[in-house]
Short mmCIF file of C-alpha atoms in Angstrom, two decimals:
data_model
loop_
_atom_site.label_atom_id
_atom_site.label_comp_id
_atom_site.label_asym_id
_atom_site.label_seq_id
_atom_site.Cartn_x
_atom_site.Cartn_y
_atom_site.Cartn_z
CA UNK A 1 23.76 263.57 134.43
CA UNK A 2 23.07 261.41 131.44
CA UNK A 3 21.44 258.05 132.20
CA UNK A 4 23.78 256.15 129.85
CA UNK A 5 26.92 257.43 131.59
CA UNK A 6 25.57 256.60 135.04
CA UNK A 7 24.51 253.12 133.89
CA UNK A 8 27.92 252.43 132.34
CA UNK A 9 29.72 253.58 135.48
CA UNK A 10 27.47 251.38 137.62
CA UNK A 11 28.05 248.32 135.44
CA UNK A 12 31.82 248.85 135.37
CA UNK A 13 31.89 249.27 139.16
CA UNK A 14 29.84 246.14 139.78
CA UNK A 15 31.67 243.95 137.25
CA UNK A 16 35.16 245.21 138.13
CA UNK A 17 34.71 245.24 141.86
CA UNK A 18 34.57 248.22 144.18
CA UNK A 19 38.07 249.50 144.89
CA UNK A 20 39.88 247.32 142.36
CA UNK A 21 41.67 249.34 139.68
CA UNK A 22 42.73 246.36 137.52
CA UNK A 23 39.21 244.95 137.79
CA UNK A 24 37.69 248.28 136.79
CA UNK A 25 40.05 248.46 133.80
CA UNK A 26 39.13 244.95 132.63
CA UNK A 27 35.43 245.62 133.18
CA UNK A 28 35.63 248.84 131.16
CA UNK A 29 37.35 246.98 128.31
CA UNK A 30 34.72 244.21 128.45
CA UNK A 31 31.84 246.69 128.39
CA UNK A 32 33.50 248.66 125.58
CA UNK A 33 33.93 245.54 123.45
CA UNK A 34 30.32 244.55 124.12
CA UNK A 35 29.08 247.98 123.00
CA UNK A 36 31.30 247.87 119.90
CA UNK A 37 29.97 244.44 118.92
CA UNK A 38 26.38 245.62 119.31
CA UNK A 39 27.06 248.65 117.13
CA UNK A 40 28.92 246.53 114.55
CA UNK A 41 26.02 244.08 114.27
CA UNK A 42 23.65 246.85 113.24
CA UNK A 43 20.09 245.84 112.46
CA UNK A 44 19.54 242.10 112.09
CA UNK A 45 16.33 240.39 111.03
CA UNK A 46 15.52 237.40 113.23
CA UNK A 47 12.46 235.32 112.30
CA UNK A 48 10.95 238.25 110.42
CA UNK A 49 11.51 240.72 113.26
CA UNK A 50 14.09 243.47 112.81
CA UNK A 51 16.31 243.84 115.90
CA UNK A 52 18.36 247.04 116.12
CA UNK A 53 21.38 246.09 118.21
CA UNK A 54 22.83 249.63 118.39
CA UNK A 55 19.74 250.66 120.36
CA UNK A 56 20.15 247.71 122.73
CA UNK A 57 23.67 248.51 123.98
CA UNK A 58 22.45 249.38 127.48
CA UNK A 59 20.55 246.09 127.66
CA UNK A 60 23.67 244.22 126.52
CA UNK A 61 25.70 245.86 129.28
CA UNK A 62 23.29 244.67 131.95
CA UNK A 63 23.24 241.18 130.42
CA UNK A 64 27.05 241.07 130.70
CA UNK A 65 26.78 242.26 134.30
CA UNK A 66 24.23 239.56 135.11
CA UNK A 67 26.41 236.90 133.48
CA UNK A 68 29.45 237.98 135.52
CA UNK A 69 27.47 238.03 138.75
#
């Protein structure tokens, strides 16, 4: 399977809680909004360094997971 799909499913399961349907729904919405914000930001130049946020969506998902944990 694709690594991105497995990673998203893992993050949603961990954030939402194993066996909790409402938690999984809220976690999926949270991860979806995070990915959408990263894509909407596009490429931003910070201190002379170009940061491509659309390529960092997987990193952002794990940051959200770490913040929730």
